[in-house]
Amino acid sequence: MHFKSIRTLVATLVGACIVVLVVALVGYATFANSRSMAFVDGQTRELLEQNIEQRLDAVASTQAERIQARLTQALDQARNLASLNELMEGDRGVSLSREELSNVIRDTVAENPDLLDAFIGWEPDAFGDDSEYTGREDAGYGPDGRFMPWWYRTESGDIEVLPLGETMESETRQDSGIREGEYYLCPRETQKPCVIDPAPYDYNGKTLMVTSFNVPVMVDGEFRGSAGVDLSVDFIQGLLREANGSLYDGAGEMALIAPRGGITASTGHAEAAGKQAGAIFDETVVSQLQRAKAGDPVRDASGEMIELYWPFRLLEDSKPWVVMIRLPADVVMAGADDLQSDLEAQRQADMAGMIAVGAVIAALGLLVSWLLGGSLSRPLRQLAGRMRDIASGGGDLTQRLPVRGRNEIAELATQFNAFADTMNDVLLDVRDSSDSVRVASSEIASASQDLAGRTDTTASSLQETSASMEELTGTVSNTADSARQASGLATSASQSATRGGQVVGDVVKTMDEIEAASHQVAEIVTTMDGIAFQTNLLALNASVEAARAGEQGRGFAVVASEVRQLATRSAEASREIKSLIDNAADKTQAGAELARSAGTAMDEIVEGVARVSEVLGEIDAATSEQRDGIGQVNVAVTELDNMTQQNAAMVEQSATAAAELKAQSHRLAETVGAFTLRERGEGERNHQPAALPSDSHAR
């Protein structure tokens, strides 16, 4: 880009620098602000996620502990009933009649309002004297007098008794997939406490979620009956609803999943109580529930829902119950999103302010640069005017520029005046020297003509010498080619011998490997021989044992005899194989020795051929050096001939140049005569260069 004014140039460059600087600062501030925003957003979300995780863990663990405590209390009551029944047997120090034990069960229901019922079911005649209690169903006995009282709470709050009935040992599956007699069959089959998953039951006209806690009555390691209590778990729905309400105003969902996958309670699907989780929730939730069954909490915040699955166990070797919490991620992150929006709005406002300040600074910078450019260009315009005046003076070198100040402009005027003084002196010297040049050029022209004749004679002699050297070079080249061919043949022979040596070496290596493999096979055969020996011993022992067994071991004795014969034949075959392998190993070793001898002879051949190749190589190298030396001499003679011819041409050019120089000296004298010069000694010069300080910048 070309500028007609220094003022415009300075204003443009300085203004551009200011604008670029302002844009760079604003751009970097924008970048730094965006990066800070991203960092703050990331840290905020990370801290929020950690806080949410800790909060969900606390809520889930608290609810799990509360639920576990209530369920464990009911399980302990069933254990107490079972323990009391176990003490009724033998000499254990407890003696209660059927009526007294039945009243204990009734008192258990009466003293625990949370229980729906309690029961004890003994095996037939396990309590004794069942036949004496036939027909006493009103007292909790079966038709056959079997002791099976079931005390339950009526709709009015009274506690009444009935026998457990025929469902006690029923294998029929209910809608929930649980057997009708699971409360009795499970303790009898496993001989361990059993907790039946909650299921909906019609109880006194109401549908309740009921779970049953059953403990086997074990006496001297034998199953005598089962004691249990039933508990309504509808209270869990209230616990989960209360806990869910404390989390983001109930925006999420909490549920308790039973060990077999049934929904015990759910704040989001209250009507689904008793149904399988797979029928209500999607495959992702079911998969996470399966992971939680391993016993460790499962957390997932990768999708649209933030999920926590917190397992707990009632029995050590049972499957866990799982407290599930699911929260919408957008609700949880709403605070972080609002904060991000506020920060983004503040960032936009800050950016607008920075851009406005940058625009003001850029405008002020452009104004200052325009004024600065004017102050710099004004003296230069004045200097340009003076130089035009000097240029229009017809070659008058007596004119000088005025010097004002001590800045760069003043230094420029001073140096211009010094240049004019120097040019005046130079032109005076040129005028004085032009006459001397004219005389000297005449003498140079005469000498150049004489030198041209002698140069032609020298050039003829050098051409004859060059022809002789070329013939000698051809002879030496033929000798070098012959030596090179012989060296190549020797090298090929050496390479062939070397490859032969390598092949022999490979043969030796292969023979060694075969010998090693033979030894390994011999060891394997020895091992097989040992195995055959051990098999023979085992077969012998088996024969002895079969003989002791008499008639029953006869078939086994025949098999043992066949095994001994096979072991004997295996041992003989192993010895024959070992003998063959030893013979092969000896022959392989002999072959390896012969191969080594051949390898040694081949190495000697390779060494001899290599020496021949080396000698031929030395001859080839010497011949090549001779050829190169003669070639260099030939090149030198050729170059000398060329230089001589060039000298002849240059002599002719010198003569021509001398004539031209004489003519130019005439024209130079005429040109210098056109300038108006101040002769030496004609008074003092009108101007002396001003002395400037070392720091000559404008002030």
Short mmCIF file of C-alpha atoms in Angstrom, two decimals, residues 39-49 336:
data_model
loop_
_atom_site.label_atom_id
_atom_site.label_comp_id
_atom_site.label_asym_id
_atom_site.label_seq_id
_atom_site.Cartn_x
_atom_site.Cartn_y
_atom_site.Cartn_z
CA PHE A 39 -14.51 -23.47 34.74
CA VAL A 40 -16.99 -21.99 37.23
CA ASP A 41 -19.85 -23.89 35.59
CA GLY A 42 -17.90 -27.15 35.68
CA GLN A 43 -16.85 -26.69 39.30
CA THR A 44 -20.36 -25.63 40.30
CA ARG A 45 -21.91 -28.66 38.65
CA GLU A 46 -19.28 -30.97 40.12
CA LEU A 47 -19.85 -29.60 43.64
CA LEU A 48 -23.61 -29.75 43.11
CA GLU A 49 -23.37 -33.37 41.94
CA ALA A 336 -26.94 -24.40 38.56
#
